[in-house]
mmCIF file of C-alpha atoms in Angstrom:
data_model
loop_
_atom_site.group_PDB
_atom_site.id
_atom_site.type_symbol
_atom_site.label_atom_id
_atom_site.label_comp_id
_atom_site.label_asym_id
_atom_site.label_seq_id
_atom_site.Cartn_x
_atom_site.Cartn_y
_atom_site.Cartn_z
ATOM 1 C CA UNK A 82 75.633 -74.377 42.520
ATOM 2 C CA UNK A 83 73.066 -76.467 40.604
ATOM 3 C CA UNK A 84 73.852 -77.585 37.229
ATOM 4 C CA UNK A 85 71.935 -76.543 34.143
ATOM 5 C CA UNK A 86 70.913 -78.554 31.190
ATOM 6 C CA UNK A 87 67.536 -77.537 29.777
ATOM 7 C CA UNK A 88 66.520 -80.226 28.276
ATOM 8 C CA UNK A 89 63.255 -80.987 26.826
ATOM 9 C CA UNK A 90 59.741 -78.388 27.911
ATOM 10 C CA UNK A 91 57.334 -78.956 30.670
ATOM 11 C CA UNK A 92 55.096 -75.765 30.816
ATOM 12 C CA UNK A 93 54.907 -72.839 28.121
ATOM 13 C CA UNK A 94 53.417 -69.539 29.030
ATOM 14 C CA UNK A 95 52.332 -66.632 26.840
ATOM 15 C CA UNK A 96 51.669 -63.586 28.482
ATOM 16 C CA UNK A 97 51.283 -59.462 27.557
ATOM 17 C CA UNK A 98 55.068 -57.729 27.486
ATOM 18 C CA UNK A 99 53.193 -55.463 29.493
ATOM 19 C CA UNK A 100 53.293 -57.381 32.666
ATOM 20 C CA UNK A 101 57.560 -57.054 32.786
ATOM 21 C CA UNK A 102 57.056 -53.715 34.852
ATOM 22 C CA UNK A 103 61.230 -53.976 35.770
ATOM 23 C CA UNK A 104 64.265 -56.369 35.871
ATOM 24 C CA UNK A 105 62.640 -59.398 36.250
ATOM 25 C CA UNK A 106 62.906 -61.144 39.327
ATOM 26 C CA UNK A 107 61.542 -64.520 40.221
ATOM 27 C CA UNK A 108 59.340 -63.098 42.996
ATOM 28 C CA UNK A 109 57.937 -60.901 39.726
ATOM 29 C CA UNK A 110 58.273 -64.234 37.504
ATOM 30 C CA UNK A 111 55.854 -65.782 39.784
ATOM 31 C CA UNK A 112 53.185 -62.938 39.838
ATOM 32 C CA UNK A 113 53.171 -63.586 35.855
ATOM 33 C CA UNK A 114 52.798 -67.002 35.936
ATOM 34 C CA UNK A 115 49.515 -66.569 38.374
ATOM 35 C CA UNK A 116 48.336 -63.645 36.808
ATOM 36 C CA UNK A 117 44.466 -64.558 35.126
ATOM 37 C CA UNK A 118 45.679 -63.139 32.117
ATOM 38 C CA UNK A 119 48.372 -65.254 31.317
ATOM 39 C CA UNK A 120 47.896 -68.232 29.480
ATOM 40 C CA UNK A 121 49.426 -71.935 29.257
ATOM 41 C CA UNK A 122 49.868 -73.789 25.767
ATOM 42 C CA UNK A 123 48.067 -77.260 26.670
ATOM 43 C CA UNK A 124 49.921 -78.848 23.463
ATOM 44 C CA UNK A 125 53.362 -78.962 22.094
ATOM 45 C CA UNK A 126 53.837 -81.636 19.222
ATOM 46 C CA UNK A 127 56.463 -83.972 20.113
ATOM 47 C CA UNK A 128 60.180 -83.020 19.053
ATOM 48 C CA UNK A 129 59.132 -79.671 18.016
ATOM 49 C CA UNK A 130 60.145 -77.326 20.669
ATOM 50 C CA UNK A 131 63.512 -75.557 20.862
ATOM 51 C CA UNK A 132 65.724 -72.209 21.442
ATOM 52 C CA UNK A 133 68.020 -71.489 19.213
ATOM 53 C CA UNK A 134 70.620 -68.426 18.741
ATOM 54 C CA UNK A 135 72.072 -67.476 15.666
ATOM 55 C CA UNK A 136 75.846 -67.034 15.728
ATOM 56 C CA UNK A 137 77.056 -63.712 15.608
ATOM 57 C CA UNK A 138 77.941 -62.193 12.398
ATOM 58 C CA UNK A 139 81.195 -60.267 12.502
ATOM 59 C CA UNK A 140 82.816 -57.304 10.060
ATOM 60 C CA UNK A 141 86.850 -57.212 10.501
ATOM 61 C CA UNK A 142 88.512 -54.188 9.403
ATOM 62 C CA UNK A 143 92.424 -54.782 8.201
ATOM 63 C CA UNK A 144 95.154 -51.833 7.932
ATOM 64 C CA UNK A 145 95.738 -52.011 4.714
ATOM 65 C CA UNK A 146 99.680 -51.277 5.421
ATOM 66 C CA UNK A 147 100.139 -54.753 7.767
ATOM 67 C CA UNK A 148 97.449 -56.409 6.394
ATOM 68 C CA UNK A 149 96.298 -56.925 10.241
ATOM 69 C CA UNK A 150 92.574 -56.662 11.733
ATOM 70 C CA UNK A 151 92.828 -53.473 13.622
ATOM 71 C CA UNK A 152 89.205 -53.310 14.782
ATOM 72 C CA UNK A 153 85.949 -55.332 14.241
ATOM 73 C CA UNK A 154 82.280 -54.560 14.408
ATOM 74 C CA UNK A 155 79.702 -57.750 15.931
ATOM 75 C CA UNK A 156 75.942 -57.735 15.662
ATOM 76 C CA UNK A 157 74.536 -60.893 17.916
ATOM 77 C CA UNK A 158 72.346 -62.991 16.381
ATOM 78 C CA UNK A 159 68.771 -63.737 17.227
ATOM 79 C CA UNK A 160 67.191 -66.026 19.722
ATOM 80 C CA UNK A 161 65.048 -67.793 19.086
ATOM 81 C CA UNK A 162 61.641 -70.100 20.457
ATOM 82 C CA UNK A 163 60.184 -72.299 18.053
ATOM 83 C CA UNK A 164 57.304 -74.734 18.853
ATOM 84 C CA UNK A 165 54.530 -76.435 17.067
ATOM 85 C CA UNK A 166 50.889 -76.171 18.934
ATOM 86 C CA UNK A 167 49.067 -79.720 17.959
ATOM 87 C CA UNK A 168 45.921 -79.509 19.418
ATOM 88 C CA UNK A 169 44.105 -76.013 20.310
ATOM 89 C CA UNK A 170 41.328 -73.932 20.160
ATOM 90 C CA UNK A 171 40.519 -71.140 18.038
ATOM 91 C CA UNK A 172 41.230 -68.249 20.943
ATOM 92 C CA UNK A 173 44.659 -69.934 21.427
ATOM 93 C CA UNK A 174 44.710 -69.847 17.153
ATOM 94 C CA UNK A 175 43.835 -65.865 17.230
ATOM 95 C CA UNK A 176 46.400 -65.221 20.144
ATOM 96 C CA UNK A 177 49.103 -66.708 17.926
ATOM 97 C CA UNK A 178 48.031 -66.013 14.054
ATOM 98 C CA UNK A 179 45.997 -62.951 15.020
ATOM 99 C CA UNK A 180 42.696 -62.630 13.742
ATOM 100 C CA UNK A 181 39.348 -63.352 15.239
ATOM 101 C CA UNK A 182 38.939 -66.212 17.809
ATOM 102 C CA UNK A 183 35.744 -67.525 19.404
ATOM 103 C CA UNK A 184 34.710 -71.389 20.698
ATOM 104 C CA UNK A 185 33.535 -72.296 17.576
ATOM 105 C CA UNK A 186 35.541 -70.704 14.491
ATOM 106 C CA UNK A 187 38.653 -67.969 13.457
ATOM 107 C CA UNK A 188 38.676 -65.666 11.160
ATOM 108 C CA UNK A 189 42.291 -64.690 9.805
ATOM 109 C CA UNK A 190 43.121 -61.178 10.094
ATOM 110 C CA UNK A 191 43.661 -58.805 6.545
ATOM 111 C CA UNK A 192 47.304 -58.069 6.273
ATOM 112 C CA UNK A 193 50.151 -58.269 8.297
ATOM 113 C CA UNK A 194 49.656 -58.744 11.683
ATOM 114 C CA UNK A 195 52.060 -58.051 14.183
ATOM 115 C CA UNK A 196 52.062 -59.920 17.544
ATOM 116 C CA UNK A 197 54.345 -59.618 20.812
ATOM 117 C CA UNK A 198 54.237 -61.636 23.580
ATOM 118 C CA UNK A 199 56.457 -62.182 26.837
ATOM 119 C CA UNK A 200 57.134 -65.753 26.536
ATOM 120 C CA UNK A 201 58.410 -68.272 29.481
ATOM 121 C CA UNK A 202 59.002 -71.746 28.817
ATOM 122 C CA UNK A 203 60.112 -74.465 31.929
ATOM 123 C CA UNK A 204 62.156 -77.028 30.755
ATOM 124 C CA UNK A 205 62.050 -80.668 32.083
ATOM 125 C CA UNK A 206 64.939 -80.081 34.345
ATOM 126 C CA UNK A 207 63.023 -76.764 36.085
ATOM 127 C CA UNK A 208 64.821 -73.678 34.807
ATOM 128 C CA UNK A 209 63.013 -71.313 33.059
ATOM 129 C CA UNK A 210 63.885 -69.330 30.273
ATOM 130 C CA UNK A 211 61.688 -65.852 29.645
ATOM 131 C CA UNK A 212 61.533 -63.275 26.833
ATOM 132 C CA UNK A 213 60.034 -60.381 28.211
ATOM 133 C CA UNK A 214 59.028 -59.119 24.915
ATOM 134 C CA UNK A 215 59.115 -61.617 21.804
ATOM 135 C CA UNK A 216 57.890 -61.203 18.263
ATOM 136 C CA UNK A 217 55.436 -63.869 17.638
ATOM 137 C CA UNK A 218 55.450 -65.212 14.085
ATOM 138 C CA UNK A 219 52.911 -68.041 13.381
ATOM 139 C CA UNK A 220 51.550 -70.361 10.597
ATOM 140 C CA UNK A 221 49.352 -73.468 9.893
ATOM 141 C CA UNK A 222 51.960 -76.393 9.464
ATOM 142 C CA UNK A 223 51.218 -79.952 8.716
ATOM 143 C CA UNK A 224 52.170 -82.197 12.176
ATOM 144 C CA UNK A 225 52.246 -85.686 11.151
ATOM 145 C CA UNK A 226 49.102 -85.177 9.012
ATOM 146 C CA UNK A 227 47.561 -82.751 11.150
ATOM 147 C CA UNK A 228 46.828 -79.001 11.058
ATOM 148 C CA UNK A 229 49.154 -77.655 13.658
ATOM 149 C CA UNK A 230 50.328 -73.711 14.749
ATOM 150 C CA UNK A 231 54.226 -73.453 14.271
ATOM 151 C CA UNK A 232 55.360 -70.847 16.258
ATOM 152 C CA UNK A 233 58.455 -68.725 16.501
ATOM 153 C CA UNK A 234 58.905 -66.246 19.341
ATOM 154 C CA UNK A 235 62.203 -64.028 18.431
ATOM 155 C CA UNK A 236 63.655 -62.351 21.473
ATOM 156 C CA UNK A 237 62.819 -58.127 20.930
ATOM 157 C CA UNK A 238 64.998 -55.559 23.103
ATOM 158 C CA UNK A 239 61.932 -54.132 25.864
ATOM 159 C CA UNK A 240 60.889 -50.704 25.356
ATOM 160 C CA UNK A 241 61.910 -50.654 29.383
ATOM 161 C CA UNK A 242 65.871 -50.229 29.230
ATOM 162 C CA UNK A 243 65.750 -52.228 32.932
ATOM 163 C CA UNK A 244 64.896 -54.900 31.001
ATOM 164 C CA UNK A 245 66.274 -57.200 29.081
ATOM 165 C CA UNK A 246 65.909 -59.184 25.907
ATOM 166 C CA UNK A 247 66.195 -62.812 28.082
ATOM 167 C CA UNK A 248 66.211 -64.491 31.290
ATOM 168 C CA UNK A 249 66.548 -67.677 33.129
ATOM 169 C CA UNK A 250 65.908 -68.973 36.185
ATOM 170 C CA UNK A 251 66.118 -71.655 38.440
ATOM 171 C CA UNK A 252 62.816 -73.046 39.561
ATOM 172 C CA UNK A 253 63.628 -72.438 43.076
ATOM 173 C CA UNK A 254 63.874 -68.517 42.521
ATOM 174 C CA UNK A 255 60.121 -68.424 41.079
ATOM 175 C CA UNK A 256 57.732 -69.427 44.172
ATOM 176 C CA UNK A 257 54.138 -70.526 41.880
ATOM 177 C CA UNK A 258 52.814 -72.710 45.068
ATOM 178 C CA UNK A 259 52.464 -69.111 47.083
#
């Protein structure tokens, strides 16, 4: 049994929820990953990539006779993919921040714009980890003095109950080369 450590990111992919049709599978994985339609992020700025989950927030309920927790309630907390784009173009700007994309300018989009993506991110060490369906939040940052796209990508429960909110894999399970 290998050993996991997920360290650092190697390839980040962006792709419609759409295309998790069931459980996901490698062999499925794979289709996604070769798919036209889904796209790579070319640029991650240095040190700015991570996944984080919240800890869980718990409610205790005490008998108020003992003074003893006789039950208690847990909501998980969120996960979490943040990442800053560095360098990009203005399609890779609209897919993220919404709004109007072409290969010369953006226009930002009026109001709130709401964004889901499935996201799958390969780590240094070859596992991947995949939200089939992730709320996309993004905003201009400064980078060092540069205009970047900081990203976060929360985890969203599929509207397909045979999915679900993550997954990870082993590179060896998801067959690109084919």
């Amino acid at each position: 049994m290998a050993k996991v450590i997920a360290v650092g990111i190697k390839k980040l992919y962006y792709a419609d929820p759409e295309k998790v049709t069931g459980d996901l599978t490698g062999t499925l994985l794979a289709t996604i990953i070769k798919d036209v339609s889904t796209k790579q992020v070319e640029n991650i700025h240095q040190d700015t990539w991570s996944i984080e989950e919240e800890e869980p927030s718990t409610t205790e309920y005490r008998n108020q006779l003992t003074n003893g927790v006789y039950r208690q309630d847990t909501e998980m907390g969120n996960i979490q993919m943040s990442f800053t784009i560095g360098q990009y173009d203005y399609t890779t700007k609209a897919a993220f921040m919404g709004g109007t994309g072409s290969e010369t300018s953006w226009k930002r989009a009026r109001g709130v714009t709401r964004i889901e993506k499935c996201m799958i991110a390969m780590t240094e060490d070859d596992q991947y980890c995949v939200f089939p369906k992730a709320a996309v939040i993004a905003r201009n940052t400064n980078s060092d003095g540069a205009v970047g796209i900081g990203v976060a990508a929360t985890a969203l429960e599929p509207d397909n109950t045979a999915v679900s909110s993550e997954y990870w894999f082993d590179s060896s399970e998801v067959n690109v080369e084919a």
